[in-house]
């Protein structure tokens, strides 16, 4: 299963999603692999339908991430991993590439869909980031759906907890999109890392670390060890390489994945201003997918060579990598 990544035309759309980077998919039980794949297909289909109908990239990103926040197969919203004291503390951010407007929340505990709260921080306040009880209180004032904290644990089982430990789950869901008007958007949502200290905040709600969007360069969402993404300002650095060094999106992402981040740190999905999609990871697996106006609709649990060609020349035309056979999909 291969296809060339080429720029889309001015009226075409494209989208990529991720559902977390971590261990090899074969360490998941077949039902868990199937659930991951089904969740990715559902979320990608939602984004595809919004963009194909002429919807905005911001609406597509929010709706896609809401879908994965509601799906306990992923580490965001209902499926979030727990802090050291057994609670779910959720982070999210969203950014509009047209004008750099953005919003984020960190450490929320009662908000059903943190990505929607992040968007409301962007549209309804003069702030960028709200955290903790203040963010939860803002959600109440905005009449967003709230849940008892037990909601985030309601679908967890001993089997799923064991899977998380064995796959070195690094969490996070995300989406990047280009709409028919050429506008880019990015969003990221997570429950963080397993057994994190209460109050720990990773890269997902940090604009420029886990999320960034700029119509002149690219939109990026990351997944992995958040501290490393913060230290290297990963999402912004990819955009900066394009703006200031005239790098291609592929070469900028490859430089981050191979030169800045260490093997096992995580993955990135990104879309350039011309609609080129790049998906890469330096972990054994990354749940991800991509779709565009030309009929592409692909789901992966891992990418061949982490999404990188064996030898990647700077600014060369990229090729969509292939996934290794998934034991849960005999037709693959």
CSV table of C-alpha atoms in Angstrom, one decimal:
chain,number,residue,atom,x,y,z
A,1,UNK,CA,0.0,0.0,0.0
A,2,UNK,CA,1.9,3.0,-1.3
A,3,UNK,CA,1.0,6.4,-2.7
A,4,UNK,CA,2.9,9.6,-3.5
A,5,UNK,CA,2.6,12.6,-1.3
A,6,UNK,CA,2.1,15.5,-3.7
A,7,UNK,CA,0.8,19.1,-3.1
A,8,UNK,CA,-3.0,19.4,-3.4
A,9,UNK,CA,-4.6,22.0,-5.6
A,10,UNK,CA,-5.9,25.3,-4.3
A,11,UNK,CA,-9.4,24.0,-3.8
A,12,UNK,CA,-8.5,20.6,-2.3
A,13,UNK,CA,-8.4,19.5,1.3
A,14,UNK,CA,-6.2,17.1,3.3
A,15,UNK,CA,-6.1,15.7,6.8
A,16,UNK,CA,-3.9,13.6,9.1
A,17,UNK,CA,-4.6,12.2,12.5
A,18,UNK,CA,-2.7,10.3,15.2
A,19,UNK,CA,-3.8,8.2,18.2
A,20,UNK,CA,-0.5,8.0,20.1
A,21,UNK,CA,3.0,6.7,19.6
A,22,UNK,CA,4.5,3.8,21.6
A,23,UNK,CA,5.3,0.1,21.5
A,24,UNK,CA,4.8,-2.3,18.6
A,25,UNK,CA,1.2,-3.0,17.7
A,26,UNK,CA,1.8,-6.8,18.0
A,27,UNK,CA,2.1,-6.3,21.7
A,28,UNK,CA,-1.6,-5.3,21.8
A,29,UNK,CA,-4.2,-8.0,22.0
A,30,UNK,CA,-6.1,-8.5,18.7
A,31,UNK,CA,-9.3,-6.9,20.2
A,32,UNK,CA,-7.2,-3.8,21.2
A,33,UNK,CA,-5.7,-3.6,17.8
A,34,UNK,CA,-9.1,-3.8,16.2
A,35,UNK,CA,-10.5,-1.1,18.5
A,36,UNK,CA,-7.6,1.2,17.7
A,37,UNK,CA,-8.0,0.8,14.0
A,38,UNK,CA,-11.8,1.2,14.2
A,39,UNK,CA,-11.4,4.4,16.3
A,40,UNK,CA,-8.9,5.8,13.8
A,41,UNK,CA,-11.2,5.0,10.9
A,42,UNK,CA,-14.2,6.7,12.6
A,43,UNK,CA,-12.3,9.8,13.5
A,44,UNK,CA,-10.7,10.2,10.1
A,45,UNK,CA,-14.0,9.7,8.4
A,46,UNK,CA,-15.5,12.5,10.5
A,47,UNK,CA,-12.7,14.9,9.4
A,48,UNK,CA,-13.0,13.8,5.8
A,49,UNK,CA,-16.7,14.4,5.6
A,50,UNK,CA,-16.4,17.9,7.2
A,51,UNK,CA,-13.7,19.0,4.8
A,52,UNK,CA,-15.2,17.4,1.7
A,53,UNK,CA,-18.4,19.3,2.5
A,54,UNK,CA,-16.5,22.6,2.6
A,55,UNK,CA,-16.2,22.8,6.3
A,56,UNK,CA,-13.3,24.6,8.0
A,57,UNK,CA,-10.1,23.0,9.2
A,58,UNK,CA,-10.8,24.2,12.7
A,59,UNK,CA,-14.1,22.5,12.8
A,60,UNK,CA,-12.6,19.3,11.4
A,61,UNK,CA,-9.8,19.3,13.9
A,62,UNK,CA,-12.1,19.8,16.9
A,63,UNK,CA,-14.6,17.1,15.7
A,64,UNK,CA,-11.9,14.5,15.0
A,65,UNK,CA,-10.3,15.0,18.4
A,66,UNK,CA,-13.7,14.9,20.2
A,67,UNK,CA,-14.3,11.5,18.6
A,68,UNK,CA,-11.0,10.2,19.9
A,69,UNK,CA,-11.6,11.8,23.3
A,70,UNK,CA,-14.8,9.8,23.5
A,71,UNK,CA,-13.1,6.6,22.5
A,72,UNK,CA,-11.5,4.7,25.4
A,73,UNK,CA,-9.0,3.1,23.0
A,74,UNK,CA,-6.9,6.2,23.1
A,75,UNK,CA,-5.1,8.2,25.8
A,76,UNK,CA,-7.3,11.3,25.8
A,77,UNK,CA,-10.7,12.0,27.4
A,78,UNK,CA,-12.4,8.8,28.4
A,79,UNK,CA,-9.3,6.6,27.9
A,80,UNK,CA,-6.8,8.8,29.7
A,81,UNK,CA,-4.0,7.2,31.7
A,82,UNK,CA,-3.8,8.1,35.4
A,83,UNK,CA,-1.5,10.1,37.6
A,84,UNK,CA,0.4,8.6,40.4
A,85,UNK,CA,-2.5,9.1,42.7
A,86,UNK,CA,-5.0,7.4,40.4
A,87,UNK,CA,-6.7,10.5,38.8
A,88,UNK,CA,-7.2,11.6,35.2
A,89,UNK,CA,-5.8,15.1,34.5
A,90,UNK,CA,-6.4,16.1,30.9
A,91,UNK,CA,-4.6,18.6,28.6
A,92,UNK,CA,-5.5,19.9,25.1
A,93,UNK,CA,-4.8,22.7,22.6
A,94,UNK,CA,-6.0,24.0,19.3
A,95,UNK,CA,-4.5,26.6,16.8
A,96,UNK,CA,-5.8,28.4,13.8
A,97,UNK,CA,-3.2,28.9,11.0
A,98,UNK,CA,-4.9,31.9,9.6
A,99,UNK,CA,-4.1,34.3,12.4
A,100,UNK,CA,-2.2,32.3,15.1
A,101,UNK,CA,-5.2,32.4,17.4
A,102,UNK,CA,-5.0,29.5,19.8
A,103,UNK,CA,-6.4,28.1,23.1
A,104,UNK,CA,-5.3,25.5,25.5
A,105,UNK,CA,-6.2,23.8,28.8
A,106,UNK,CA,-4.2,21.8,31.3
A,107,UNK,CA,-5.0,19.6,34.2
A,108,UNK,CA,-8.8,19.5,33.8
A,109,UNK,CA,-10.6,16.8,35.6
A,110,UNK,CA,-14.3,17.1,34.8
A,111,UNK,CA,-14.5,18.3,31.2
A,112,UNK,CA,-15.8,15.6,28.8
A,113,UNK,CA,-14.1,17.1,25.8
A,114,UNK,CA,-11.0,19.2,26.6
A,115,UNK,CA,-10.4,20.1,23.0
A,116,UNK,CA,-13.7,22.0,22.9
A,117,UNK,CA,-12.8,23.8,26.1
A,118,UNK,CA,-9.5,24.7,24.5
A,119,UNK,CA,-11.3,26.2,21.5
A,120,UNK,CA,-13.5,28.2,23.9
A,121,UNK,CA,-10.5,29.6,25.7
A,122,UNK,CA,-9.4,30.9,22.2
A,123,UNK,CA,-12.8,32.3,21.2
A,124,UNK,CA,-14.3,33.5,24.5
A,125,UNK,CA,-11.3,34.8,26.5
A,126,UNK,CA,-8.3,37.0,25.9
A,127,UNK,CA,-6.1,34.2,27.2
A,128,UNK,CA,-4.3,31.2,25.6
A,129,UNK,CA,-3.9,28.7,28.4
A,130,UNK,CA,-6.1,28.0,31.4
A,131,UNK,CA,-5.2,25.3,34.0
A,132,UNK,CA,-6.6,23.2,36.8
A,133,UNK,CA,-9.7,24.3,38.8
A,134,UNK,CA,-9.8,27.6,36.9
A,135,UNK,CA,-10.2,25.7,33.6
A,136,UNK,CA,-12.8,23.4,35.0
A,137,UNK,CA,-14.7,26.5,36.4
A,138,UNK,CA,-14.5,28.1,32.9
A,139,UNK,CA,-16.0,25.0,31.4
A,140,UNK,CA,-18.9,25.2,33.8
A,141,UNK,CA,-19.5,28.9,32.9
A,142,UNK,CA,-19.5,28.0,29.2
A,143,UNK,CA,-22.0,25.2,29.9
A,144,UNK,CA,-19.8,22.6,28.3
A,145,UNK,CA,-20.6,18.9,29.0
A,146,UNK,CA,-19.1,17.9,32.4
A,147,UNK,CA,-18.7,14.4,33.8
A,148,UNK,CA,-17.8,12.9,37.1
A,149,UNK,CA,-14.1,12.0,37.2
A,150,UNK,CA,-15.1,8.3,37.4
A,151,UNK,CA,-16.3,8.7,33.7
A,152,UNK,CA,-12.7,8.7,32.6
A,153,UNK,CA,-12.2,5.3,34.4
A,154,UNK,CA,-15.5,3.7,33.5
A,155,UNK,CA,-14.3,1.6,30.6
A,156,UNK,CA,-10.9,0.6,31.9
A,157,UNK,CA,-10.2,-3.0,32.6
A,158,UNK,CA,-7.3,-5.0,34.1
A,159,UNK,CA,-6.5,-6.1,30.6
A,160,UNK,CA,-6.3,-2.6,29.2
A,161,UNK,CA,-4.1,-1.4,32.0
A,162,UNK,CA,-1.7,-4.3,31.4
A,163,UNK,CA,-1.6,-3.4,27.7
A,164,UNK,CA,-0.7,0.2,28.5
A,165,UNK,CA,2.3,-1.0,30.6
A,166,UNK,CA,3.5,-3.5,28.0
A,167,UNK,CA,3.3,-1.1,25.0
A,168,UNK,CA,5.1,1.8,26.7
A,169,UNK,CA,2.1,3.9,26.0
A,170,UNK,CA,3.1,7.5,25.3
A,171,UNK,CA,-0.4,8.8,24.9
A,172,UNK,CA,-2.1,11.6,23.0
A,173,UNK,CA,-4.4,12.1,20.0
A,174,UNK,CA,-4.1,14.8,17.4
A,175,UNK,CA,-5.2,16.2,14.0
A,176,UNK,CA,-3.8,18.5,11.4
A,177,UNK,CA,-5.9,19.7,8.4
A,178,UNK,CA,-6.1,22.0,5.4
A,179,UNK,CA,-9.5,23.0,4.2
A,180,UNK,CA,-10.8,24.0,0.8
A,181,UNK,CA,-10.0,27.7,1.5
A,182,UNK,CA,-6.3,26.7,2.2
A,183,UNK,CA,-6.5,27.4,5.9
A,184,UNK,CA,-4.5,25.1,8.2
A,185,UNK,CA,-5.4,24.0,11.8
A,186,UNK,CA,-3.9,21.7,14.4
A,187,UNK,CA,-5.0,20.3,17.7
A,188,UNK,CA,-3.7,17.8,20.3
A,189,UNK,CA,-5.4,16.2,23.4
A,190,UNK,CA,-4.0,13.8,26.0
A,191,UNK,CA,-4.2,12.2,29.4
A,192,UNK,CA,-0.4,12.5,29.7
A,193,UNK,CA,2.0,9.8,30.7
A,194,UNK,CA,1.3,6.8,32.9
A,195,UNK,CA,2.0,7.4,36.6
A,196,UNK,CA,2.9,11.1,36.1
A,197,UNK,CA,3.2,13.3,39.1
A,198,UNK,CA,-0.1,15.1,40.0
A,199,UNK,CA,0.0,18.5,38.3
A,200,UNK,CA,2.5,17.5,35.6
A,201,UNK,CA,1.9,19.2,32.3
A,202,UNK,CA,3.4,17.9,29.0
A,203,UNK,CA,3.6,19.4,25.5
A,204,UNK,CA,0.1,18.9,24.3
A,205,UNK,CA,-1.3,22.1,25.7
A,206,UNK,CA,1.9,24.1,25.0
A,207,UNK,CA,1.6,26.0,21.7
A,208,UNK,CA,4.9,25.6,19.8
A,209,UNK,CA,5.7,22.3,21.6
A,210,UNK,CA,3.0,19.8,20.8
A,211,UNK,CA,0.8,22.0,18.6
A,212,UNK,CA,1.4,24.7,16.0
A,213,UNK,CA,-0.4,26.0,12.9
A,214,UNK,CA,0.6,28.7,10.4
A,215,UNK,CA,-0.9,29.1,7.0
A,216,UNK,CA,2.4,30.3,5.5
A,217,UNK,CA,4.3,27.2,6.6
A,218,UNK,CA,2.6,24.2,8.2
A,219,UNK,CA,0.4,22.7,10.9
A,220,UNK,CA,1.9,20.1,13.4
A,221,UNK,CA,0.7,17.8,16.2
A,222,UNK,CA,3.1,15.7,18.2
A,223,UNK,CA,2.8,12.6,20.4
A,224,UNK,CA,5.4,11.2,22.7
A,225,UNK,CA,7.5,12.2,25.7
A,226,UNK,CA,6.2,15.7,26.2
A,227,UNK,CA,9.2,17.0,28.1
A,228,UNK,CA,11.4,16.5,25.1
A,229,UNK,CA,8.9,18.2,22.8
A,230,UNK,CA,8.9,21.2,25.1
A,231,UNK,CA,12.7,21.3,25.4
A,232,UNK,CA,13.1,21.4,21.6
A,233,UNK,CA,9.9,23.4,20.8
A,234,UNK,CA,9.3,20.7,18.3
A,235,UNK,CA,6.1,21.9,16.6
A,236,UNK,CA,7.3,25.5,16.1
A,237,UNK,CA,10.8,24.3,15.1
A,238,UNK,CA,9.4,22.4,12.1
A,239,UNK,CA,7.5,25.6,11.0
A,240,UNK,CA,10.7,27.7,11.6
A,241,UNK,CA,12.8,25.4,9.4
A,242,UNK,CA,10.4,25.9,6.6
A,243,UNK,CA,10.1,29.7,7.1
A,244,UNK,CA,13.8,30.6,7.8
A,245,UNK,CA,15.8,27.8,6.2
A,246,UNK,CA,13.5,27.1,3.2
A,247,UNK,CA,13.4,23.4,4.2
A,248,UNK,CA,10.6,21.1,2.9
A,249,UNK,CA,8.1,19.8,5.4
A,250,UNK,CA,9.6,16.3,5.0
A,251,UNK,CA,13.1,17.3,5.6
A,252,UNK,CA,12.2,19.5,8.6
A,253,UNK,CA,10.2,16.6,10.2
A,254,UNK,CA,13.0,14.1,9.5
A,255,UNK,CA,15.6,16.4,11.1
A,256,UNK,CA,13.5,16.6,14.2
A,257,UNK,CA,12.8,12.8,14.4
A,258,UNK,CA,16.4,11.8,13.7
A,259,UNK,CA,18.6,14.6,15.0
A,260,UNK,CA,16.8,16.4,17.8
A,261,UNK,CA,14.6,13.7,19.4
A,262,UNK,CA,16.0,10.4,20.7
A,263,UNK,CA,14.9,7.0,19.4
A,264,UNK,CA,11.7,6.2,21.3
A,265,UNK,CA,10.7,9.8,22.0
A,266,UNK,CA,7.5,9.8,19.8
A,267,UNK,CA,6.1,10.9,16.5
A,268,UNK,CA,4.7,13.8,14.5
A,269,UNK,CA,2.0,14.5,12.0
A,270,UNK,CA,2.2,17.6,9.8
A,271,UNK,CA,0.7,19.3,6.8
A,272,UNK,CA,2.3,22.0,4.8
A,273,UNK,CA,0.6,25.1,3.3
A,274,UNK,CA,0.3,23.3,0.0
A,275,UNK,CA,-1.4,20.3,1.5
A,276,UNK,CA,1.6,17.9,1.6
A,277,UNK,CA,1.2,15.4,4.5
A,278,UNK,CA,4.1,14.0,6.5
A,279,UNK,CA,3.8,11.3,9.2
A,280,UNK,CA,6.8,10.1,11.1
A,281,UNK,CA,7.7,8.4,14.4
A,282,UNK,CA,10.9,7.1,16.1
A,283,UNK,CA,8.9,4.7,18.4
A,284,UNK,CA,8.1,1.1,17.3
A,285,UNK,CA,4.5,2.1,16.5
A,286,UNK,CA,2.3,5.1,15.9
A,287,UNK,CA,-1.5,4.9,15.4
A,288,UNK,CA,-2.2,7.3,12.5
A,289,UNK,CA,-4.1,8.0,9.3
A,290,UNK,CA,-4.4,10.3,6.4
A,291,UNK,CA,-7.1,11.3,3.8
A,292,UNK,CA,-7.4,13.9,1.0
A,293,UNK,CA,-9.6,15.1,-1.7
A,294,UNK,CA,-8.1,12.7,-4.2
A,295,UNK,CA,-9.6,9.7,-2.5
A,296,UNK,CA,-6.8,8.7,-0.2
A,297,UNK,CA,-8.0,7.1,3.1
A,298,UNK,CA,-5.4,5.2,5.0
A,299,UNK,CA,-5.0,3.9,8.5
A,300,UNK,CA,-1.7,2.7,10.0
A,301,UNK,CA,-0.7,1.2,13.4
A,302,UNK,CA,2.9,1.7,12.5
A,303,UNK,CA,4.8,3.1,9.5
A,304,UNK,CA,7.6,1.3,7.6
A,305,UNK,CA,10.9,2.8,8.7
A,306,UNK,CA,9.0,5.2,11.0
A,307,UNK,CA,7.7,7.0,7.9
A,308,UNK,CA,11.1,7.9,6.6
A,309,UNK,CA,12.7,6.6,3.5
A,310,UNK,CA,16.0,4.7,4.1
A,311,UNK,CA,17.9,7.6,2.7
A,312,UNK,CA,16.1,11.0,2.8
A,313,UNK,CA,17.7,13.7,0.7
A,314,UNK,CA,16.7,17.2,1.8
A,315,UNK,CA,13.7,18.7,0.0
A,316,UNK,CA,13.1,15.5,-2.1
A,317,UNK,CA,9.6,14.5,-3.0
A,318,UNK,CA,8.2,12.4,-0.2
A,319,UNK,CA,6.6,9.0,-0.4
A,320,UNK,CA,3.9,7.7,1.8
A,321,UNK,CA,5.3,4.8,3.8
A,322,UNK,CA,3.7,1.4,4.1
A,323,UNK,CA,2.6,-0.3,7.2
A,324,UNK,CA,3.8,-3.6,8.3
A,325,UNK,CA,1.2,-6.4,8.2
A,326,UNK,CA,-1.3,-6.1,11.0
A,327,UNK,CA,-2.1,-9.6,12.5
A,328,UNK,CA,-5.6,-8.4,13.2
A,329,UNK,CA,-6.2,-7.6,9.5
A,330,UNK,CA,-5.8,-10.8,7.4
A,331,UNK,CA,-6.8,-8.8,4.3
A,332,UNK,CA,-3.8,-6.5,4.7
